Amino acid sequence: MPLSISIIICTRDRAHSLRRALAALAQQTLAPECIVVVDNGSTDDTRAVATADPRVQYLYCPDLGLAACRQAGIDASTTDCVAMCDDDCVPEPHWLEVIERTFASDPQIAVVAGGIENHGFADNLKGRGSLGPNGLYRLIANPADAQFFGSANMALRKSAITRIGGYDERFVRGYEEVDLITRVRAAGFLIRYEPAALIHHHHVASAGRPRLMHRSRQGMRLYFFF
């Protein structure tokens, strides 16, 4: 019997790209049980786009940082696993099917990181990295050398993430994945990179207030390091 999976999309003021992501998710060969859209205080048509889709559970969370938004989506889900897909991403049709199959292959897998093709960015490295001296995060060209993967395409086994306490909600601008994966490994769970679970990550300009960010990334690095 397949594992049940929900999809979590964190978004803010990107109604046009959210619509594109939801359209791609409608083409999945394995349908999700639910799509949780976590809106971090949008002032555009995001609510209308999300609530027009009958598959969507809409959460309005205007005062939360990024880690807290992701955790709100996890808490709202009732499935075995959750798959993160950012609002500027377009998954391939077999994306969710590959993720489910990977989780089902080994109950110790807590995190499945998928392949990311970046479009419109200065490089194709976003979504995978490692830590250098003093906890400095560095992008990595070869996924095989990466220690950490971005939540733009990262799926989680909910029981394992609940066991380690979920996201640390004090991470409001980056490093939330680094912290989470560090604790996943420390608890003895496995992280699996599966390039066939592919999404296309499109550069989308942001207007208005900074999206999902309230403190400096340097501050997040120092908090993680110490």
PDB file of C-alpha atoms in Angstrom:
ATOM      1  CA  MET A   1       0.000   0.000   0.000  1.00  0.00           C
ATOM      2  CA  PRO A   2       1.531   3.382  -0.983  1.00  0.00           C
ATOM      3  CA  LEU A   3       2.494   5.816   1.738  1.00  0.00           C
ATOM      4  CA  SER A   4       0.192   8.836   1.988  1.00  0.00           C
ATOM      5  CA  ILE A   5       1.773  12.152   1.003  1.00  0.00           C
ATOM      6  CA  SER A   6       0.780  15.800   1.304  1.00  0.00           C
ATOM      7  CA  ILE A   7       2.489  18.675  -0.492  1.00  0.00           C
ATOM      8  CA  ILE A   8       3.443  21.878   1.311  1.00  0.00           C
ATOM      9  CA  ILE A   9       3.943  25.151  -0.567  1.00  0.00           C
ATOM     10  CA  CYS A  10       5.147  28.226   1.320  1.00  0.00           C
ATOM     11  CA  THR A  11       4.360  31.406  -0.588  1.00  0.00           C
ATOM     12  CA  ARG A  12       4.106  35.169  -0.463  1.00  0.00           C
ATOM     13  CA  ASP A  13       2.994  37.643  -3.156  1.00  0.00           C
ATOM     14  CA  ARG A  14       3.592  35.248  -6.038  1.00  0.00           C
ATOM     15  CA  ALA A  15       0.075  34.398  -7.155  1.00  0.00           C
ATOM     16  CA  HIS A  16       1.173  33.976 -10.781  1.00  0.00           C
ATOM     17  CA  SER A  17       3.909  31.445 -10.025  1.00  0.00           C
ATOM     18  CA  LEU A  18       1.753  29.690  -7.400  1.00  0.00           C
ATOM     19  CA  ARG A  19      -0.861  29.137 -10.117  1.00  0.00           C
ATOM     20  CA  ARG A  20       1.828  27.584 -12.326  1.00  0.00           C
ATOM     21  CA  ALA A  21       3.012  25.288  -9.508  1.00  0.00           C
ATOM     22  CA  LEU A  22      -0.527  24.120  -8.739  1.00  0.00           C
ATOM     23  CA  ALA A  23      -1.130  23.398 -12.427  1.00  0.00           C
ATOM     24  CA  ALA A  24       1.991  21.214 -12.513  1.00  0.00           C
ATOM     25  CA  LEU A  25       0.897  19.374  -9.383  1.00  0.00           C
ATOM     26  CA  ALA A  26      -2.407  18.538 -11.087  1.00  0.00           C
ATOM     27  CA  GLN A  27      -0.373  16.474 -13.587  1.00  0.00           C
ATOM     28  CA  GLN A  28       1.250  14.190 -11.005  1.00  0.00           C
ATOM     29  CA  THR A  29       1.094  10.465 -11.710  1.00  0.00           C
ATOM     30  CA  LEU A  30       0.593   9.951  -7.959  1.00  0.00           C
ATOM     31  CA  ALA A  31      -2.015  12.355  -6.626  1.00  0.00           C
ATOM     32  CA  PRO A  32      -1.282  13.925  -3.219  1.00  0.00           C
ATOM     33  CA  GLU A  33      -3.858  13.540  -0.466  1.00  0.00           C
ATOM     34  CA  CYS A  34      -3.739  17.288   0.108  1.00  0.00           C
ATOM     35  CA  ILE A  35      -1.826  20.417  -0.859  1.00  0.00           C
ATOM     36  CA  VAL A  36      -1.185  22.763   2.061  1.00  0.00           C
ATOM     37  CA  VAL A  37      -0.526  26.331   0.927  1.00  0.00           C
ATOM     38  CA  VAL A  38       1.071  28.391   3.707  1.00  0.00           C
ATOM     39  CA  ASP A  39       0.628  32.087   2.891  1.00  0.00           C
ATOM     40  CA  ASN A  40       3.121  34.327   4.703  1.00  0.00           C
ATOM     41  CA  GLY A  41       0.986  37.474   4.416  1.00  0.00           C
ATOM     42  CA  SER A  42       0.391  37.992   0.699  1.00  0.00           C
ATOM     43  CA  THR A  43      -1.267  41.177  -0.539  1.00  0.00           C
ATOM     44  CA  ASP A  44      -1.872  39.985  -4.123  1.00  0.00           C
ATOM     45  CA  ASP A  45      -4.298  37.304  -5.396  1.00  0.00           C
ATOM     46  CA  THR A  46      -2.589  34.420  -3.600  1.00  0.00           C
ATOM     47  CA  ARG A  47      -5.605  33.572  -1.410  1.00  0.00           C
ATOM     48  CA  ALA A  48      -7.942  33.493  -4.429  1.00  0.00           C
ATOM     49  CA  VAL A  49      -5.555  31.293  -6.434  1.00  0.00           C
ATOM     50  CA  ALA A  50      -5.097  28.855  -3.549  1.00  0.00           C
ATOM     51  CA  THR A  51      -8.722  28.572  -2.445  1.00  0.00           C
ATOM     52  CA  ALA A  52      -9.970  28.128  -6.034  1.00  0.00           C
ATOM     53  CA  ASP A  53      -8.217  24.746  -6.079  1.00  0.00           C
ATOM     54  CA  PRO A  54     -10.316  22.077  -4.264  1.00  0.00           C
ATOM     55  CA  ARG A  55      -7.185  20.111  -3.365  1.00  0.00           C
ATOM     56  CA  VAL A  56      -5.748  22.996  -1.321  1.00  0.00           C
ATOM     57  CA  GLN A  57      -5.851  23.524   2.413  1.00  0.00           C
ATOM     58  CA  TYR A  58      -5.064  27.236   2.823  1.00  0.00           C
ATOM     59  CA  LEU A  59      -3.201  28.574   5.888  1.00  0.00           C
ATOM     60  CA  TYR A  60      -2.686  32.304   6.411  1.00  0.00           C
ATOM     61  CA  CYS A  61       0.428  32.840   8.561  1.00  0.00           C
ATOM     62  CA  PRO A  62       1.526  36.479   8.133  1.00  0.00           C
ATOM     63  CA  ASP A  63       3.790  36.774  11.163  1.00  0.00           C
ATOM     64  CA  LEU A  64       5.877  33.608  10.928  1.00  0.00           C
ATOM     65  CA  GLY A  65       9.431  33.061   9.720  1.00  0.00           C
ATOM     66  CA  LEU A  66      10.281  30.475   7.098  1.00  0.00           C
ATOM     67  CA  ALA A  67      10.953  27.524   9.417  1.00  0.00           C
ATOM     68  CA  ALA A  68       7.706  28.206  11.280  1.00  0.00           C
ATOM     69  CA  CYS A  69       5.787  28.365   7.987  1.00  0.00           C
ATOM     70  CA  ARG A  70       7.157  24.985   6.966  1.00  0.00           C
ATOM     71  CA  GLN A  71       6.331  23.541  10.383  1.00  0.00           C
ATOM     72  CA  ALA A  72       2.790  24.935  10.182  1.00  0.00           C
ATOM     73  CA  GLY A  73       2.336  22.989   6.972  1.00  0.00           C
ATOM     74  CA  ILE A  74       3.673  19.808   8.561  1.00  0.00           C
ATOM     75  CA  ASP A  75       1.390  20.230  11.578  1.00  0.00           C
ATOM     76  CA  ALA A  76      -1.635  20.706   9.304  1.00  0.00           C
ATOM     77  CA  SER A  77      -0.936  17.522   7.355  1.00  0.00           C
ATOM     78  CA  THR A  78      -2.248  14.100   8.402  1.00  0.00           C
ATOM     79  CA  THR A  79      -0.203  11.975   5.995  1.00  0.00           C
ATOM     80  CA  ASP A  80       2.784   9.654   6.413  1.00  0.00           C
ATOM     81  CA  CYS A  81       5.070  12.022   4.478  1.00  0.00           C
ATOM     82  CA  VAL A  82       5.134  15.627   3.314  1.00  0.00           C
ATOM     83  CA  ALA A  83       6.832  16.974   0.194  1.00  0.00           C
ATOM     84  CA  MET A  84       8.021  20.574   0.028  1.00  0.00           C
ATOM     85  CA  CYS A  85       7.584  22.419  -3.265  1.00  0.00           C
ATOM     86  CA  ASP A  86       8.256  26.152  -3.403  1.00  0.00           C
ATOM     87  CA  ASP A  87       5.938  28.505  -5.265  1.00  0.00           C
ATOM     88  CA  ASP A  88       8.551  29.120  -7.968  1.00  0.00           C
ATOM     89  CA  CYS A  89       8.987  25.419  -8.766  1.00  0.00           C
ATOM     90  CA  VAL A  90       7.463  23.176 -11.425  1.00  0.00           C
ATOM     91  CA  PRO A  91       7.719  19.441 -10.649  1.00  0.00           C
ATOM     92  CA  GLU A  92       8.018  16.795 -13.330  1.00  0.00           C
ATOM     93  CA  PRO A  93       4.915  14.533 -13.550  1.00  0.00           C
ATOM     94  CA  HIS A  94       6.593  11.552 -11.785  1.00  0.00           C
ATOM     95  CA  TRP A  95       7.996  13.737  -8.970  1.00  0.00           C
ATOM     96  CA  LEU A  96       5.695  12.562  -6.183  1.00  0.00           C
ATOM     97  CA  GLU A  97       5.653   8.946  -7.379  1.00  0.00           C
ATOM     98  CA  VAL A  98       9.462   8.786  -7.174  1.00  0.00           C
ATOM     99  CA  ILE A  99       9.434  10.323  -3.688  1.00  0.00           C
ATOM    100  CA  GLU A 100       6.865   7.805  -2.400  1.00  0.00           C
ATOM    101  CA  ARG A 101       8.767   4.878  -3.899  1.00  0.00           C
ATOM    102  CA  THR A 102      12.010   6.065  -2.297  1.00  0.00           C
ATOM    103  CA  PHE A 103      10.457   6.370   1.167  1.00  0.00           C
ATOM    104  CA  ALA A 104       8.839   2.929   0.802  1.00  0.00           C
ATOM    105  CA  SER A 105      12.220   1.333  -0.005  1.00  0.00           C
ATOM    106  CA  ASP A 106      13.580   1.836   3.534  1.00  0.00           C
ATOM    107  CA  PRO A 107      11.699   2.872   6.711  1.00  0.00           C
ATOM    108  CA  GLN A 108      14.863   4.548   8.048  1.00  0.00           C
ATOM    109  CA  ILE A 109      14.794   7.174   5.286  1.00  0.00           C
ATOM    110  CA  ALA A 110      13.592  10.404   6.892  1.00  0.00           C
ATOM    111  CA  VAL A 111      14.469  12.869   4.117  1.00  0.00           C
ATOM    112  CA  VAL A 112      14.296  12.517   0.338  1.00  0.00           C
ATOM    113  CA  ALA A 113      16.013  15.336  -1.556  1.00  0.00           C
ATOM    114  CA  GLY A 114      15.142  15.603  -5.231  1.00  0.00           C
ATOM    115  CA  GLY A 115      16.927  16.982  -8.252  1.00  0.00           C
ATOM    116  CA  ILE A 116      16.696  20.694  -9.001  1.00  0.00           C
ATOM    117  CA  GLU A 117      17.154  22.329 -12.394  1.00  0.00           C
ATOM    118  CA  ASN A 118      17.560  26.080 -11.905  1.00  0.00           C
ATOM    119  CA  HIS A 119      16.322  28.456 -14.619  1.00  0.00           C
ATOM    120  CA  GLY A 120      17.161  32.152 -14.782  1.00  0.00           C
ATOM    121  CA  PHE A 121      19.723  32.093 -11.965  1.00  0.00           C
ATOM    122  CA  ALA A 122      23.392  33.022 -12.225  1.00  0.00           C
ATOM    123  CA  ASP A 123      24.334  29.368 -11.696  1.00  0.00           C
ATOM    124  CA  ASN A 124      22.701  25.954 -11.415  1.00  0.00           C
ATOM    125  CA  LEU A 125      23.860  25.269  -7.859  1.00  0.00           C
ATOM    126  CA  LYS A 126      20.921  26.434  -5.744  1.00  0.00           C
ATOM    127  CA  GLY A 127      19.434  23.666  -3.629  1.00  0.00           C
ATOM    128  CA  ARG A 128      22.542  21.778  -2.515  1.00  0.00           C
ATOM    129  CA  GLY A 129      25.467  22.725  -0.314  1.00  0.00           C
ATOM    130  CA  SER A 130      27.873  21.958   2.504  1.00  0.00           C
ATOM    131  CA  LEU A 131      29.317  23.734   5.504  1.00  0.00           C
ATOM    132  CA  GLY A 132      32.732  25.355   5.520  1.00  0.00           C
ATOM    133  CA  PRO A 133      34.683  26.886   8.432  1.00  0.00           C
ATOM    134  CA  ASN A 134      32.578  28.447  11.185  1.00  0.00           C
ATOM    135  CA  GLY A 135      29.361  27.069   9.711  1.00  0.00           C
ATOM    136  CA  LEU A 136      29.537  29.059   6.459  1.00  0.00           C
ATOM    137  CA  TYR A 137      27.148  27.527   3.920  1.00  0.00           C
ATOM    138  CA  ARG A 138      28.613  26.904   0.461  1.00  0.00           C
ATOM    139  CA  LEU A 139      26.863  25.831  -2.738  1.00  0.00           C
ATOM    140  CA  ILE A 140      28.084  22.536  -4.210  1.00  0.00           C
ATOM    141  CA  ALA A 141      28.240  21.637  -7.903  1.00  0.00           C
ATOM    142  CA  ASN A 142      28.148  17.841  -7.493  1.00  0.00           C
ATOM    143  CA  PRO A 143      25.074  16.593  -5.600  1.00  0.00           C
ATOM    144  CA  ALA A 144      27.075  13.549  -4.466  1.00  0.00           C
ATOM    145  CA  ASP A 145      29.291  15.895  -2.433  1.00  0.00           C
ATOM    146  CA  ALA A 146      26.417  17.826  -0.857  1.00  0.00           C
ATOM    147  CA  GLN A 147      25.689  17.564   2.856  1.00  0.00           C
ATOM    148  CA  PHE A 148      22.459  19.526   2.733  1.00  0.00           C
ATOM    149  CA  PHE A 149      19.594  20.116   0.329  1.00  0.00           C
ATOM    150  CA  GLY A 150      17.117  22.951  -0.056  1.00  0.00           C
ATOM    151  CA  SER A 151      13.468  22.737   0.961  1.00  0.00           C
ATOM    152  CA  ALA A 152      12.440  23.792  -2.557  1.00  0.00           C
ATOM    153  CA  ASN A 153      12.488  20.058  -3.267  1.00  0.00           C
ATOM    154  CA  MET A 154      12.733  18.083  -0.054  1.00  0.00           C
ATOM    155  CA  ALA A 155      10.326  15.489   1.324  1.00  0.00           C
ATOM    156  CA  LEU A 156      10.083  14.397   4.955  1.00  0.00           C
ATOM    157  CA  ARG A 157       8.783  11.310   6.747  1.00  0.00           C
ATOM    158  CA  LYS A 158       6.516  12.921   9.308  1.00  0.00           C
ATOM    159  CA  SER A 159       7.073  10.398  12.124  1.00  0.00           C
ATOM    160  CA  ALA A 160      10.850  10.926  11.997  1.00  0.00           C
ATOM    161  CA  ILE A 161      10.579  14.716  11.842  1.00  0.00           C
ATOM    162  CA  THR A 162       8.141  14.722  14.762  1.00  0.00           C
ATOM    163  CA  ARG A 163      10.544  12.531  16.753  1.00  0.00           C
ATOM    164  CA  ILE A 164      13.379  15.070  16.431  1.00  0.00           C
ATOM    165  CA  GLY A 165      11.115  18.009  17.291  1.00  0.00           C
ATOM    166  CA  GLY A 166      10.443  19.403  13.817  1.00  0.00           C
ATOM    167  CA  TYR A 167      11.856  22.637  12.480  1.00  0.00           C
ATOM    168  CA  ASP A 168      13.511  25.046  14.912  1.00  0.00           C
ATOM    169  CA  GLU A 169      11.233  28.054  14.412  1.00  0.00           C
ATOM    170  CA  ARG A 170      13.968  30.497  15.426  1.00  0.00           C
ATOM    171  CA  PHE A 171      15.443  30.030  11.953  1.00  0.00           C
ATOM    172  CA  VAL A 172      13.601  32.776  10.108  1.00  0.00           C
ATOM    173  CA  ARG A 173      16.030  33.464   7.251  1.00  0.00           C
ATOM    174  CA  GLY A 174      17.925  30.418   6.063  1.00  0.00           C
ATOM    175  CA  TYR A 175      19.800  27.534   7.717  1.00  0.00           C
ATOM    176  CA  GLU A 176      16.543  25.828   8.709  1.00  0.00           C
ATOM    177  CA  GLU A 177      17.320  22.891   6.385  1.00  0.00           C
ATOM    178  CA  VAL A 178      20.916  22.677   7.644  1.00  0.00           C
ATOM    179  CA  ASP A 179      19.715  22.471  11.231  1.00  0.00           C
ATOM    180  CA  LEU A 180      16.959  19.976  10.446  1.00  0.00           C
ATOM    181  CA  ILE A 181      19.169  17.610   8.437  1.00  0.00           C
ATOM    182  CA  THR A 182      21.922  17.808  11.070  1.00  0.00           C
ATOM    183  CA  ARG A 183      19.447  16.640  13.718  1.00  0.00           C
ATOM    184  CA  VAL A 184      17.998  13.973  11.405  1.00  0.00           C
ATOM    185  CA  ARG A 185      21.468  12.459  10.957  1.00  0.00           C
ATOM    186  CA  ALA A 186      22.245  12.728  14.679  1.00  0.00           C
ATOM    187  CA  ALA A 187      19.085  10.713  15.424  1.00  0.00           C
ATOM    188  CA  GLY A 188      20.291   7.904  13.140  1.00  0.00           C
ATOM    189  CA  PHE A 189      17.892   8.424  10.243  1.00  0.00           C
ATOM    190  CA  LEU A 190      18.896   8.396   6.584  1.00  0.00           C
ATOM    191  CA  ILE A 191      18.908  11.146   3.948  1.00  0.00           C
ATOM    192  CA  ARG A 192      18.497   9.975   0.359  1.00  0.00           C
ATOM    193  CA  TYR A 193      19.247  12.065  -2.725  1.00  0.00           C
ATOM    194  CA  GLU A 194      17.048  10.988  -5.645  1.00  0.00           C
ATOM    195  CA  PRO A 195      17.698  13.017  -8.827  1.00  0.00           C
ATOM    196  CA  ALA A 196      14.711  11.439 -10.618  1.00  0.00           C
ATOM    197  CA  ALA A 197      12.396  13.359  -8.260  1.00  0.00           C
ATOM    198  CA  LEU A 198      13.016  16.412 -10.418  1.00  0.00           C
ATOM    199  CA  ILE A 199      11.645  19.941 -10.206  1.00  0.00           C
ATOM    200  CA  HIS A 200      12.383  23.004 -12.317  1.00  0.00           C
ATOM    201  CA  HIS A 201      13.200  26.045 -10.179  1.00  0.00           C
ATOM    202  CA  HIS A 202      12.421  29.331 -11.933  1.00  0.00           C
ATOM    203  CA  HIS A 203      13.794  32.718 -10.936  1.00  0.00           C
ATOM    204  CA  VAL A 204      10.838  34.940 -10.021  1.00  0.00           C
ATOM    205  CA  ALA A 205      11.323  38.576  -9.009  1.00  0.00           C
ATOM    206  CA  SER A 206       9.781  39.518  -5.669  1.00  0.00           C
ATOM    207  CA  ALA A 207       7.907  42.763  -5.151  1.00  0.00           C
ATOM    208  CA  GLY A 208       7.123  44.661  -1.954  1.00  0.00           C
ATOM    209  CA  ARG A 209       8.282  43.470   1.446  1.00  0.00           C
ATOM    210  CA  PRO A 210      11.070  40.911   1.832  1.00  0.00           C
ATOM    211  CA  ARG A 211       9.580  37.446   1.522  1.00  0.00           C
ATOM    212  CA  LEU A 212       9.619  35.200   4.592  1.00  0.00           C
ATOM    213  CA  MET A 213      12.652  37.001   6.021  1.00  0.00           C
ATOM    214  CA  HIS A 214      13.014  39.057   9.171  1.00  0.00           C
ATOM    215  CA  ARG A 215      16.593  38.676  10.377  1.00  0.00           C
ATOM    216  CA  SER A 216      19.994  38.510   8.714  1.00  0.00           C
ATOM    217  CA  ARG A 217      21.299  35.259   7.251  1.00  0.00           C
ATOM    218  CA  GLN A 218      24.564  35.881   9.119  1.00  0.00           C
ATOM    219  CA  GLY A 219      22.578  35.871  12.339  1.00  0.00           C
ATOM    220  CA  MET A 220      21.082  32.519  11.410  1.00  0.00           C
ATOM    221  CA  ARG A 221      24.554  31.104  10.713  1.00  0.00           C
ATOM    222  CA  LEU A 222      25.809  32.254  14.090  1.00  0.00           C
ATOM    223  CA  TYR A 223      22.782  30.838  15.854  1.00  0.00           C
ATOM    224  CA  PHE A 224      23.308  27.461  14.154  1.00  0.00           C
ATOM    225  CA  PHE A 225      27.074  27.436  14.777  1.00  0.00           C
ATOM    226  CA  PHE A 226      26.878  28.266  18.480  1.00  0.00           C
TER     227      PHE A 226
END
